mmCIF file of N, CA, C and O in Angstrom:
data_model
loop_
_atom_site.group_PDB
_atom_site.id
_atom_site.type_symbol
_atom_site.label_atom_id
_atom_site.label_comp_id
_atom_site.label_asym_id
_atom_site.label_seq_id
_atom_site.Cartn_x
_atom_site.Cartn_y
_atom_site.Cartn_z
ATOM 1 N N UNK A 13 -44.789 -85.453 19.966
ATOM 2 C CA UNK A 13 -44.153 -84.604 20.946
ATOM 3 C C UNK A 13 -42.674 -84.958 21.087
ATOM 4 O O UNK A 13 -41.731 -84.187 21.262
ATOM 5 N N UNK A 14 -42.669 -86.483 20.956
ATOM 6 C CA UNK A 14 -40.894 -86.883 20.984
ATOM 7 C C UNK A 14 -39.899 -86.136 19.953
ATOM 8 O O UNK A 14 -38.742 -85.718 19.992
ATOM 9 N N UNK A 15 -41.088 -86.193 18.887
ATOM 10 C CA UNK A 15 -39.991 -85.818 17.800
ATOM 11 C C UNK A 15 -39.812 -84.233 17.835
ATOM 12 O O UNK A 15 -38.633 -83.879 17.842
ATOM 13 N N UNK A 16 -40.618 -83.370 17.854
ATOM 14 C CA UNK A 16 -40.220 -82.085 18.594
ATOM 15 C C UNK A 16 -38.961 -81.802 19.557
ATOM 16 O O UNK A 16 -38.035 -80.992 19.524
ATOM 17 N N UNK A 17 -39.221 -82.497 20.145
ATOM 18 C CA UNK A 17 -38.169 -82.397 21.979
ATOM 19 C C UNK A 17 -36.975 -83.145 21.143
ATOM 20 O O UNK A 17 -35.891 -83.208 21.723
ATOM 21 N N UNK A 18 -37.074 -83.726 19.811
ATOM 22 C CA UNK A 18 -35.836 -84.565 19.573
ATOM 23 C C UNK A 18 -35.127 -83.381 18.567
ATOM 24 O O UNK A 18 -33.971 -82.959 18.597
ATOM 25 N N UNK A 19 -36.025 -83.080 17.847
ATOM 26 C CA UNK A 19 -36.086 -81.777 16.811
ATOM 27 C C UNK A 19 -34.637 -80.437 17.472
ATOM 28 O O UNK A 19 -33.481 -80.072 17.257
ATOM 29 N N UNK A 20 -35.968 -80.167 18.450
ATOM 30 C CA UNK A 20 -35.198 -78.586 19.353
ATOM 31 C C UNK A 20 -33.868 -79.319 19.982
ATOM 32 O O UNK A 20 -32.773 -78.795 19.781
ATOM 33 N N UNK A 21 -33.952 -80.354 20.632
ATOM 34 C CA UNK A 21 -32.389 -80.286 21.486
ATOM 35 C C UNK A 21 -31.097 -80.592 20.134
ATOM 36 O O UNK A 21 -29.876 -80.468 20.228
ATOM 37 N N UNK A 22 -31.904 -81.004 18.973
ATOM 38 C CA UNK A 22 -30.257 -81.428 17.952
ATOM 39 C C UNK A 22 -30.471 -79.948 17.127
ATOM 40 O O UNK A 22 -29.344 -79.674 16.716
ATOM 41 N N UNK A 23 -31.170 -79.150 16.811
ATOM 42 C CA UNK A 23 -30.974 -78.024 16.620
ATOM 43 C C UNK A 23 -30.101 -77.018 17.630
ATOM 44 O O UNK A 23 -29.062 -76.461 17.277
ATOM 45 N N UNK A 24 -30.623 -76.905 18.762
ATOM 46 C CA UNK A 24 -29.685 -76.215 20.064
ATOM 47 C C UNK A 24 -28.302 -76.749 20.371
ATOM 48 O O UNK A 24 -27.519 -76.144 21.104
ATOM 49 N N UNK A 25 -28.016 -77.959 19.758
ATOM 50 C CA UNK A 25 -26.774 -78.342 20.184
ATOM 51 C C UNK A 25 -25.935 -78.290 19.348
ATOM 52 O O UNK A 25 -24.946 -78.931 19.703
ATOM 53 N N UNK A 26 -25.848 -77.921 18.568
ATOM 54 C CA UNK A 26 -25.154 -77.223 17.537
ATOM 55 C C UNK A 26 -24.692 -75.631 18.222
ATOM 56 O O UNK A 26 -25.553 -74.943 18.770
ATOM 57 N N UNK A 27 -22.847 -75.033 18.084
ATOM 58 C CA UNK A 27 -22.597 -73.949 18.450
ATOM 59 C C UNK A 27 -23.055 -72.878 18.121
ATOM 60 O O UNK A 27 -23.311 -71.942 18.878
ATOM 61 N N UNK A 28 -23.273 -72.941 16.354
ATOM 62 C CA UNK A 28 -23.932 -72.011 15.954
ATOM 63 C C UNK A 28 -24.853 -71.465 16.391
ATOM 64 O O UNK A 28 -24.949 -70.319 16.831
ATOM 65 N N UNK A 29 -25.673 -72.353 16.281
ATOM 66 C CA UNK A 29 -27.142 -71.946 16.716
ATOM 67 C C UNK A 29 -27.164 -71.495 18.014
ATOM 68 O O UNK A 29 -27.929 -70.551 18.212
ATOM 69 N N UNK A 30 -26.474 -71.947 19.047
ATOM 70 C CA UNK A 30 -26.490 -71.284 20.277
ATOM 71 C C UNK A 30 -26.174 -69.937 19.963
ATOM 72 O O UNK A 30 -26.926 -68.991 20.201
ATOM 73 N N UNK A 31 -24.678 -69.825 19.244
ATOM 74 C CA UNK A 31 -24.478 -68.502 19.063
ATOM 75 C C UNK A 31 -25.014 -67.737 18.794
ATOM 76 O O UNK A 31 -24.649 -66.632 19.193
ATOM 77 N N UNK A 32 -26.313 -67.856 17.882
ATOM 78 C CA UNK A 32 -27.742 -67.339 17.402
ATOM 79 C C UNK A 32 -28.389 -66.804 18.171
ATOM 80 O O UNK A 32 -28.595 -65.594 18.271
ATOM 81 N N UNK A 33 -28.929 -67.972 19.037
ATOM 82 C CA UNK A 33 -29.866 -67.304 19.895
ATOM 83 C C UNK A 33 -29.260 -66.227 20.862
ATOM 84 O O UNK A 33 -29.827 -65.157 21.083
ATOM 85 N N UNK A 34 -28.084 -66.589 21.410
ATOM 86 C CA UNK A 34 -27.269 -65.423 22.128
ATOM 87 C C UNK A 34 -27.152 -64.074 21.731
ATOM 88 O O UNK A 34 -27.214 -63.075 22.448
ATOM 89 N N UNK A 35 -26.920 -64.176 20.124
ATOM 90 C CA UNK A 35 -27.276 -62.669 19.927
ATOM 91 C C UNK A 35 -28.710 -62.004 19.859
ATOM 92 O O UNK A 35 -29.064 -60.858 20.141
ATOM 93 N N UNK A 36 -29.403 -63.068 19.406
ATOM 94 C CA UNK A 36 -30.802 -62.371 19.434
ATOM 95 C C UNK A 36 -31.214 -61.888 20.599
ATOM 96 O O UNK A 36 -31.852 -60.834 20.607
ATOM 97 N N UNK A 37 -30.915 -62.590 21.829
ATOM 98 C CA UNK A 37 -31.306 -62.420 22.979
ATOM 99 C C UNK A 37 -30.973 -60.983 23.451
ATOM 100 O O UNK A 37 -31.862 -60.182 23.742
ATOM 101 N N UNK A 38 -29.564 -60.671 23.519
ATOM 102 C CA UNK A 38 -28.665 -59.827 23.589
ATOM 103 C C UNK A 38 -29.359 -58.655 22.879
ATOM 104 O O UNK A 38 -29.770 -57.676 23.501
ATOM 105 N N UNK A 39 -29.522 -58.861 20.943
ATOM 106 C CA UNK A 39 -29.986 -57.678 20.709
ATOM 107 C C UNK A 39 -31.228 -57.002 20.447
ATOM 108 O O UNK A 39 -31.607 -56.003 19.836
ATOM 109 N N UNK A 40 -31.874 -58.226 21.366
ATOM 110 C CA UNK A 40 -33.133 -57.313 21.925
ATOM 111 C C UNK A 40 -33.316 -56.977 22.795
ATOM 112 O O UNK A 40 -34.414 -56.422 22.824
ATOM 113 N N UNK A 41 -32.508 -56.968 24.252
ATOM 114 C CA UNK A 41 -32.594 -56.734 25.627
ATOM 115 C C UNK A 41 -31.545 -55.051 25.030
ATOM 116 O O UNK A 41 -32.022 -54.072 25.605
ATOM 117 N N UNK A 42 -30.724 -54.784 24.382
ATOM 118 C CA UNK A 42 -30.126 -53.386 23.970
ATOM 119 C C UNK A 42 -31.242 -52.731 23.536
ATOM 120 O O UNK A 42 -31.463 -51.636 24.053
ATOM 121 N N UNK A 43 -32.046 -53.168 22.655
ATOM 122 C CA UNK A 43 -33.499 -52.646 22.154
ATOM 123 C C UNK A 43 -34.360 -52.344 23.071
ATOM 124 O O UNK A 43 -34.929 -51.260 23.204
ATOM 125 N N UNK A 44 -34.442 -53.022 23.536
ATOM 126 C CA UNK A 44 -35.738 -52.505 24.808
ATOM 127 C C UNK A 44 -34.952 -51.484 25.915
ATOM 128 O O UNK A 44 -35.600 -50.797 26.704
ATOM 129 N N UNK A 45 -33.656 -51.476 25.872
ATOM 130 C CA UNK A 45 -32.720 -50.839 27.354
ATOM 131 C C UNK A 45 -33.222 -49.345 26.080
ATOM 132 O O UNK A 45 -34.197 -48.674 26.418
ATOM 133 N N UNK A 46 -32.538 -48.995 24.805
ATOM 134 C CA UNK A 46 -32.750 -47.815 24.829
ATOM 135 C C UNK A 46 -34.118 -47.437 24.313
ATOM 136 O O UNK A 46 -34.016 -46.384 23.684
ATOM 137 N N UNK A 47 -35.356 -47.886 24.334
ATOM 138 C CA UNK A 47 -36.304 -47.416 24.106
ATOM 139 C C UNK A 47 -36.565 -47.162 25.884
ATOM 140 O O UNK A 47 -37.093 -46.082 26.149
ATOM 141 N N UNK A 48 -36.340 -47.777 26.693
ATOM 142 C CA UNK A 48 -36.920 -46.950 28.169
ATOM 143 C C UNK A 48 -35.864 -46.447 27.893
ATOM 144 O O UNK A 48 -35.518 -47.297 27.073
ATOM 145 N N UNK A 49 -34.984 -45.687 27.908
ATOM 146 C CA UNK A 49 -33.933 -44.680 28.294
ATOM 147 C C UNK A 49 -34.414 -43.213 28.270
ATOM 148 O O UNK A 49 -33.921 -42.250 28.856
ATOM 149 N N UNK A 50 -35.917 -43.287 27.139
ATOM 150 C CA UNK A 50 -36.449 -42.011 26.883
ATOM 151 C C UNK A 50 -35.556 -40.796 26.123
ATOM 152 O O UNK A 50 -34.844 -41.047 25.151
ATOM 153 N N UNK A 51 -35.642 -39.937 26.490
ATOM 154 C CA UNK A 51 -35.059 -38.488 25.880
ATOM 155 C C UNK A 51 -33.772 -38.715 25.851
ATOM 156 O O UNK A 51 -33.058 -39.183 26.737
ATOM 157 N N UNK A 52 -33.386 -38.213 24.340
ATOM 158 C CA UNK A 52 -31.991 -38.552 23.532
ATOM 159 C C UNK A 52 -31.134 -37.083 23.530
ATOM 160 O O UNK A 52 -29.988 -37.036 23.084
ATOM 161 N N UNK A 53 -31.639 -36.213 23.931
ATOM 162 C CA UNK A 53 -31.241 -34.715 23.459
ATOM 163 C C UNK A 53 -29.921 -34.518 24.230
ATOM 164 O O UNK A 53 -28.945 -33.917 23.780
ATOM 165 N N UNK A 54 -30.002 -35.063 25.375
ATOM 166 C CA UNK A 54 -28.533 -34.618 25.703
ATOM 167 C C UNK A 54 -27.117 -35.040 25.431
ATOM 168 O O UNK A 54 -26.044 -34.448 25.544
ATOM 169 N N UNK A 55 -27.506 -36.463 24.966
ATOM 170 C CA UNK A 55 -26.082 -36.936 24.199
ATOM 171 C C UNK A 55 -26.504 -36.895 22.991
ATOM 172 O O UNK A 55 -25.782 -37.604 22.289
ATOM 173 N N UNK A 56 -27.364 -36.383 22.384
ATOM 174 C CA UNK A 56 -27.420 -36.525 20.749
ATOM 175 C C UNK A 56 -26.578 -34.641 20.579
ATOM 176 O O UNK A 56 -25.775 -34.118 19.807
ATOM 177 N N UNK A 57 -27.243 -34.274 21.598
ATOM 178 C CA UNK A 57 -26.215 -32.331 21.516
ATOM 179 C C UNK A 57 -24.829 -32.754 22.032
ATOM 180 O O UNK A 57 -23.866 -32.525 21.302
ATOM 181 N N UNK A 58 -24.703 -33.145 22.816
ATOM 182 C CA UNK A 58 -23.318 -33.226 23.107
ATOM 183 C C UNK A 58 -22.322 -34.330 21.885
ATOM 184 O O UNK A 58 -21.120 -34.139 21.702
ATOM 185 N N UNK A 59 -23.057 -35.361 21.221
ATOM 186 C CA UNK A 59 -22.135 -35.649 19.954
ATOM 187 C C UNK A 59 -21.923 -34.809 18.964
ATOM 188 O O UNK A 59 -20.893 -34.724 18.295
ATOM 189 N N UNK A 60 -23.228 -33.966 18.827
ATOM 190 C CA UNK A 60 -22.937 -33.020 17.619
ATOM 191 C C UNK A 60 -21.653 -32.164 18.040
ATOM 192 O O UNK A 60 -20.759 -31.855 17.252
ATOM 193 N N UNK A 61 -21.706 -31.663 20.043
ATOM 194 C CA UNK A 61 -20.603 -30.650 19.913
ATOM 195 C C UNK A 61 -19.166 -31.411 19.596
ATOM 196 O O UNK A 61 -18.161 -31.030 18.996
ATOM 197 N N UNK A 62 -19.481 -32.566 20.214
ATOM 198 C CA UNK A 62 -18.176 -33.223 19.885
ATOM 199 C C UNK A 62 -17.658 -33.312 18.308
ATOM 200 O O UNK A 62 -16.541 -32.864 18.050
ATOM 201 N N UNK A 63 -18.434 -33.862 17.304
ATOM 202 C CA UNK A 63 -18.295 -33.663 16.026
ATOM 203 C C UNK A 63 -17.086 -32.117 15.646
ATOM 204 O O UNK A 63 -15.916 -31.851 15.367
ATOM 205 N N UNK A 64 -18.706 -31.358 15.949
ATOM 206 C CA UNK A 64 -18.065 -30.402 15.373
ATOM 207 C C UNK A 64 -16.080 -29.394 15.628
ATOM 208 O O UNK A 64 -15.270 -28.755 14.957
ATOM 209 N N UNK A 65 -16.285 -29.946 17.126
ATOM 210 C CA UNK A 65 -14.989 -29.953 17.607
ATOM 211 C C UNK A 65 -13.825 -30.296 16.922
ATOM 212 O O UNK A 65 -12.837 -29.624 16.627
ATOM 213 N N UNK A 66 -14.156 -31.619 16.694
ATOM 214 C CA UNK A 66 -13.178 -32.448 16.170
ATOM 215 C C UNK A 66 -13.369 -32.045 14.790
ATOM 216 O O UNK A 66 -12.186 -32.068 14.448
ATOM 217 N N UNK A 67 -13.871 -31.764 13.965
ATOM 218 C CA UNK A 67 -13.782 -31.356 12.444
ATOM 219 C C UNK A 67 -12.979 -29.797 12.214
ATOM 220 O O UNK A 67 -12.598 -29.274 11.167
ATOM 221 N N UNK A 68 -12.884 -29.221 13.890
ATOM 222 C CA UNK A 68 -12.219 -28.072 13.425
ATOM 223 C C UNK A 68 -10.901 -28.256 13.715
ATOM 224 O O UNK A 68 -10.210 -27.256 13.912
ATOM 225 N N UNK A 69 -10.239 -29.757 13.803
ATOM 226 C CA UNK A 69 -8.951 -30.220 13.863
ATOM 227 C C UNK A 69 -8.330 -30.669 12.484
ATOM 228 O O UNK A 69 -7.114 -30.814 12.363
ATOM 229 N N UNK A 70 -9.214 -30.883 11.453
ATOM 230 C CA UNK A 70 -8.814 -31.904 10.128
ATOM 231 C C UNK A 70 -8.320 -30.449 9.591
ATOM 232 O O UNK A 70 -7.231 -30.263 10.134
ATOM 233 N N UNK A 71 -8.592 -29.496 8.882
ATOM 234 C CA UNK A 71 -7.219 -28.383 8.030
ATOM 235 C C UNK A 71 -5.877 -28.846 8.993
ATOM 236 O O UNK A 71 -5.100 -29.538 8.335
ATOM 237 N N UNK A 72 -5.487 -28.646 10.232
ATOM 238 C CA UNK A 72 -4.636 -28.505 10.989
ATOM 239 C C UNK A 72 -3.719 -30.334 10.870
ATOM 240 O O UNK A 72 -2.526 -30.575 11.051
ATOM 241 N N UNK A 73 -4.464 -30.974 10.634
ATOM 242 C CA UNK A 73 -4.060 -32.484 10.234
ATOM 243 C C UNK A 73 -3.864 -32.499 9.127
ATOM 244 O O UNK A 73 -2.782 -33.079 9.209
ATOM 245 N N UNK A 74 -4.008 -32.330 7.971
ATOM 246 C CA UNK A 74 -4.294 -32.074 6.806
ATOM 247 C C UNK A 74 -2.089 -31.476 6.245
ATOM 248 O O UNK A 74 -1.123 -32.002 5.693
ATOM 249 N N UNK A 75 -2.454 -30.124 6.902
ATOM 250 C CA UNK A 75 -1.279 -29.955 6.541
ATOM 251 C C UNK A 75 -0.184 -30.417 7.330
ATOM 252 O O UNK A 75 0.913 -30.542 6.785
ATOM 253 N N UNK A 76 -0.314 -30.656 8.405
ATOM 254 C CA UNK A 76 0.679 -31.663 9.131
ATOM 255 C C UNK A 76 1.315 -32.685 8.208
ATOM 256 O O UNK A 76 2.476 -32.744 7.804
ATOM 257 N N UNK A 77 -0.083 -33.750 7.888
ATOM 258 C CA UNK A 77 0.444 -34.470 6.845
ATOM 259 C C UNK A 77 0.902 -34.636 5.735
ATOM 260 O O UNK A 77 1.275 -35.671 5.183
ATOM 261 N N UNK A 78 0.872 -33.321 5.298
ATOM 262 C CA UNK A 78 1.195 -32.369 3.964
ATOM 263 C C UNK A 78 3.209 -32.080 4.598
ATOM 264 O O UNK A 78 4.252 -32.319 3.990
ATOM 265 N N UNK A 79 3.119 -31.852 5.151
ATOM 266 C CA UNK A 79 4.666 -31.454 5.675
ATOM 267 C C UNK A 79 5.270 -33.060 6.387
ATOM 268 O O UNK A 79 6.489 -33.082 6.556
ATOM 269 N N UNK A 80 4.743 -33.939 6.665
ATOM 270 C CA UNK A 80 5.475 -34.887 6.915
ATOM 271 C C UNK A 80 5.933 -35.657 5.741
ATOM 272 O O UNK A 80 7.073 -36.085 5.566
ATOM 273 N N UNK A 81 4.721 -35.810 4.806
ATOM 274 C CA UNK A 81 5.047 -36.017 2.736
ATOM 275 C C UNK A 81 6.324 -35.334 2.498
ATOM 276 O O UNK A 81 7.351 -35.850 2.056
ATOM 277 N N UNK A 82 6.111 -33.918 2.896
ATOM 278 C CA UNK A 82 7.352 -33.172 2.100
ATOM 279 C C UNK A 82 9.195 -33.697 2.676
ATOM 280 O O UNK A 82 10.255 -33.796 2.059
ATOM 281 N N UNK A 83 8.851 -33.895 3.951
ATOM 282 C CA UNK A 83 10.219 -34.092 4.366
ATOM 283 C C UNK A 83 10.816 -35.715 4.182
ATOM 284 O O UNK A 83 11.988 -36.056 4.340
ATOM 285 N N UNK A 84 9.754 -36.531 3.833
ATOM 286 C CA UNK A 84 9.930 -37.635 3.583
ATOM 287 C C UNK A 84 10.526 -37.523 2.088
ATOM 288 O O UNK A 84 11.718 -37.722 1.856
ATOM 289 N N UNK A 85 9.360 -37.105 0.862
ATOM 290 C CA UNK A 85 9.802 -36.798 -0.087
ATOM 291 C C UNK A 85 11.595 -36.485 -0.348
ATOM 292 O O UNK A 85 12.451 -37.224 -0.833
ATOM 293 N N UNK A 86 11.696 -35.093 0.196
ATOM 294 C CA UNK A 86 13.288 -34.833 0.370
ATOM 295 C C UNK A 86 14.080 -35.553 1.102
ATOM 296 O O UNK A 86 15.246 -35.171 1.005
ATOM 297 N N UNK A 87 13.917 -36.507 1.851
ATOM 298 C CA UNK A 87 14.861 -37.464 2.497
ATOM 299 C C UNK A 87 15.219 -38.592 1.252
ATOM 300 O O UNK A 87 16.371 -38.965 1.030
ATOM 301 N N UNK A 88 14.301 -38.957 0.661
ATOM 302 C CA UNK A 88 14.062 -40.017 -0.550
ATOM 303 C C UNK A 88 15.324 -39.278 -1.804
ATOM 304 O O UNK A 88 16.335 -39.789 -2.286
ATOM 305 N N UNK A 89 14.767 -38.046 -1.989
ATOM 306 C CA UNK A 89 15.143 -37.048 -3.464
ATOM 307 C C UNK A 89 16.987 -37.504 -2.954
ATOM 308 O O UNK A 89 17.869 -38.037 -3.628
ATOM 309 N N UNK A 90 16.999 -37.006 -1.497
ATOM 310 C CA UNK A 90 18.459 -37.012 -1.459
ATOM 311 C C UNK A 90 19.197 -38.307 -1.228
ATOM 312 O O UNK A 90 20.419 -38.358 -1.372
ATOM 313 N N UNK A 91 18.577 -39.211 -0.921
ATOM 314 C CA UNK A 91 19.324 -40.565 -0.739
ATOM 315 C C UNK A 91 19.489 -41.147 -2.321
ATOM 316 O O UNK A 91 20.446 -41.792 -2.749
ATOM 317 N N UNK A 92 18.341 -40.752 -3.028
ATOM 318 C CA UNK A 92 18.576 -41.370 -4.742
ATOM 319 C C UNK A 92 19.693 -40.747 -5.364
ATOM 320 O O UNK A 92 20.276 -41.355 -6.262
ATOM 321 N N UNK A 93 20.110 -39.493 -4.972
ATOM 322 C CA UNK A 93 20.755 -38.470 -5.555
ATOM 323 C C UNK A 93 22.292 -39.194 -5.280
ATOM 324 O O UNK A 93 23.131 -39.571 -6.098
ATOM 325 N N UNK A 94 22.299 -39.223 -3.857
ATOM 326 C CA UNK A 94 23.586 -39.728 -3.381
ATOM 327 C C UNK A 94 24.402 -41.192 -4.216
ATOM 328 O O UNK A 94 25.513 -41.373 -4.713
ATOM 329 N N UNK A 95 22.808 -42.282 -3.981
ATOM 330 C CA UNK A 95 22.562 -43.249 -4.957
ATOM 331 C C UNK A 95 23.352 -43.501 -6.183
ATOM 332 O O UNK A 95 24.031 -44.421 -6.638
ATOM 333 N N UNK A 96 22.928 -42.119 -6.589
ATOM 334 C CA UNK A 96 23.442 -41.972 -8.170
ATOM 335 C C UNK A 96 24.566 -41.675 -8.420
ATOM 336 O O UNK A 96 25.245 -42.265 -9.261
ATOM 337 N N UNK A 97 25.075 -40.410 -7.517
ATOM 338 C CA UNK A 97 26.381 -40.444 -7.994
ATOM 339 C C UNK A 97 27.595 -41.065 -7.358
ATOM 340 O O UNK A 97 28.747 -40.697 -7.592
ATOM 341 N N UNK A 98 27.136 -42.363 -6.257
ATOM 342 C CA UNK A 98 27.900 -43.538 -5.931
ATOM 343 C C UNK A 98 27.747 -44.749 -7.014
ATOM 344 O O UNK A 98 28.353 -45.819 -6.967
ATOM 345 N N UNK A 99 27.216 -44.519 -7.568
ATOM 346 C CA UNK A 99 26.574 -46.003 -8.768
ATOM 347 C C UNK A 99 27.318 -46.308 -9.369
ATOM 348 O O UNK A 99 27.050 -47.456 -9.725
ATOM 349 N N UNK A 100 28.851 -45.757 -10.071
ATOM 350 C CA UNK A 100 29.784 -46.221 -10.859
ATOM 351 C C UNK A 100 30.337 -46.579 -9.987
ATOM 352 O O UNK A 100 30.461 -47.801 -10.075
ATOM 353 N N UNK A 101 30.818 -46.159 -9.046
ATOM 354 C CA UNK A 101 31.725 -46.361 -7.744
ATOM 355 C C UNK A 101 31.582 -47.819 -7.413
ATOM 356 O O UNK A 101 32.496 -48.643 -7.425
ATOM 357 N N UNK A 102 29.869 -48.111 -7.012
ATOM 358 C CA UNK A 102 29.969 -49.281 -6.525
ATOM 359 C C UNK A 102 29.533 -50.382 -7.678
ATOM 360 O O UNK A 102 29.668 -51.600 -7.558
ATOM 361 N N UNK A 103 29.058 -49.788 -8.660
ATOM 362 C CA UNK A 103 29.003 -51.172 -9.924
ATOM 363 C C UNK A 103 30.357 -51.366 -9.865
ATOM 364 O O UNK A 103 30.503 -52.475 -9.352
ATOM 365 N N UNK A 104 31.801 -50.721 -10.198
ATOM 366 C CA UNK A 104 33.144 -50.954 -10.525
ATOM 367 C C UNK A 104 33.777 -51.444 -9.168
ATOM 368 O O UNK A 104 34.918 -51.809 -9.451
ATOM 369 N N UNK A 105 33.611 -51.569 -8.185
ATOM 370 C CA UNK A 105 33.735 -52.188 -6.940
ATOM 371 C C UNK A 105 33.088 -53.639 -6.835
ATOM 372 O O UNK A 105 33.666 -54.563 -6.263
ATOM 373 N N UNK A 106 32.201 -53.725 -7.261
ATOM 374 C CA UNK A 106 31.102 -55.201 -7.459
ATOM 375 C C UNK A 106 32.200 -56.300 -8.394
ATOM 376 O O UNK A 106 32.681 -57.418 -8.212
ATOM 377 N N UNK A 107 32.247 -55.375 -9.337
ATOM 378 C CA UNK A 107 32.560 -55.869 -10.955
ATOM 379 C C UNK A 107 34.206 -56.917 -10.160
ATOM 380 O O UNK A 107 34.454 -58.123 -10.147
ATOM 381 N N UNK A 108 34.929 -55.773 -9.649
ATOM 382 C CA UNK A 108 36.603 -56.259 -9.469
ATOM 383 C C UNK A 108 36.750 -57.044 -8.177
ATOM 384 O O UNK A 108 37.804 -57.563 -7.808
ATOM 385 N N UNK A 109 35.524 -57.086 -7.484
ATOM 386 C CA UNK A 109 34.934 -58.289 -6.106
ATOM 387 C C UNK A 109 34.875 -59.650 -6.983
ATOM 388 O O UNK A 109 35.477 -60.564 -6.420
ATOM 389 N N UNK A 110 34.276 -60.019 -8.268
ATOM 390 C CA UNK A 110 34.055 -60.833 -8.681
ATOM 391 C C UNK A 110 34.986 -61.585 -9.348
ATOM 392 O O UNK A 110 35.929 -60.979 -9.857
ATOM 393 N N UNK A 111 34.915 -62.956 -9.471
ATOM 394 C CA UNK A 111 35.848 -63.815 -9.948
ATOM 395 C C UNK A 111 35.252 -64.303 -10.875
ATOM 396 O O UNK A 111 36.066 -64.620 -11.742
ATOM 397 N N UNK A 112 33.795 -64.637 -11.278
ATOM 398 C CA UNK A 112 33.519 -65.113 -12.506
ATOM 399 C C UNK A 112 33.129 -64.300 -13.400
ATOM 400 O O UNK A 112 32.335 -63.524 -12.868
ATOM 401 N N UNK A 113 33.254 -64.088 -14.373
ATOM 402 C CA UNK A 113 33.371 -63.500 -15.460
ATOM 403 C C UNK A 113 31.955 -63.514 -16.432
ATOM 404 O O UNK A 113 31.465 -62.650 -17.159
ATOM 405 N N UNK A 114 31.489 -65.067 -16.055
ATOM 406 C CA UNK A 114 30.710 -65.021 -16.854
ATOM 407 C C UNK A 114 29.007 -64.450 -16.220
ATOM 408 O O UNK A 114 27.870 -64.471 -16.692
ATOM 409 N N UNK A 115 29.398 -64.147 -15.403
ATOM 410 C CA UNK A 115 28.281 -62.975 -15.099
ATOM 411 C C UNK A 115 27.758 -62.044 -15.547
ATOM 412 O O UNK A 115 26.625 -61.638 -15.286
ATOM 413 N N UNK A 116 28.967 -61.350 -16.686
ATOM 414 C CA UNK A 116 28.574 -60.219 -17.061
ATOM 415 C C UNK A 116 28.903 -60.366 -18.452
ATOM 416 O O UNK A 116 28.600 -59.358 -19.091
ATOM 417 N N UNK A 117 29.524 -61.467 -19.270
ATOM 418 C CA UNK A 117 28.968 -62.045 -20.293
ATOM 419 C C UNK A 117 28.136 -62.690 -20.405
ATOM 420 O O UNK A 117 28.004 -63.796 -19.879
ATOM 421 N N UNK A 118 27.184 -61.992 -21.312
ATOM 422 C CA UNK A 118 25.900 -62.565 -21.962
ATOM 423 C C UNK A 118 25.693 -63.573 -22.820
ATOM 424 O O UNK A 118 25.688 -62.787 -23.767
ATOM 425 N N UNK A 119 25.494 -64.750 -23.410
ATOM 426 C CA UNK A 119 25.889 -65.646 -24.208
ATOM 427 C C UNK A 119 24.589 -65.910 -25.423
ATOM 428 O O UNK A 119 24.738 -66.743 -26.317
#
């Protein structure tokens, strides 16, 4: 009997294992709460209306996000553009900033 009672308390005293039993406890007292709760029909209809609600929002999201792509896209197209035809400008600005030389000889 000692070694039992010695058994269970160095098993229980460990966090884990507490943590264990805590959930078990827990998720069987949720188990038993919705089996008495009985009849499901009125929030099982009212998720479906909700569902369906909300699914007649995704086309309308859809292209939203379709037009926020596009203006991003063209913000990008035109900053590369600009990019580009500043690029001699500022390579030849870089180049005459610099004092060593051998930067841009290769050896």
């Amino acid at each position: 009997m000692k070694k039992i009672k010695k058994f269970a308390k160095n098993l229980f005293s460990a966090n884990r294992m507490k943590m264990l039993a805590m959930m078990l406890l827990c998720g069987t007292a949720v188990t038993f709460a919705q089996n008495a709760a009985g009849d499901y029909t009125a929030g099982t209809n009212a998720l479906s209306t909700v569902t369906e609600e909300i699914a007649k929002y995704v086309p309308y999201v859809v292209k939203l996000c379709y037009a926020i792509a596009g203006v991003v896209a063209v913000v990008g197209a035109i900053s590369v553009y600009i990019a580009m035809n500043n690029w001699l400008f500022w390579t030849a600005r870089n180049v005459l900033k610099c004092t060593d030389i051998e930067q841009f000889v290769k050896t």
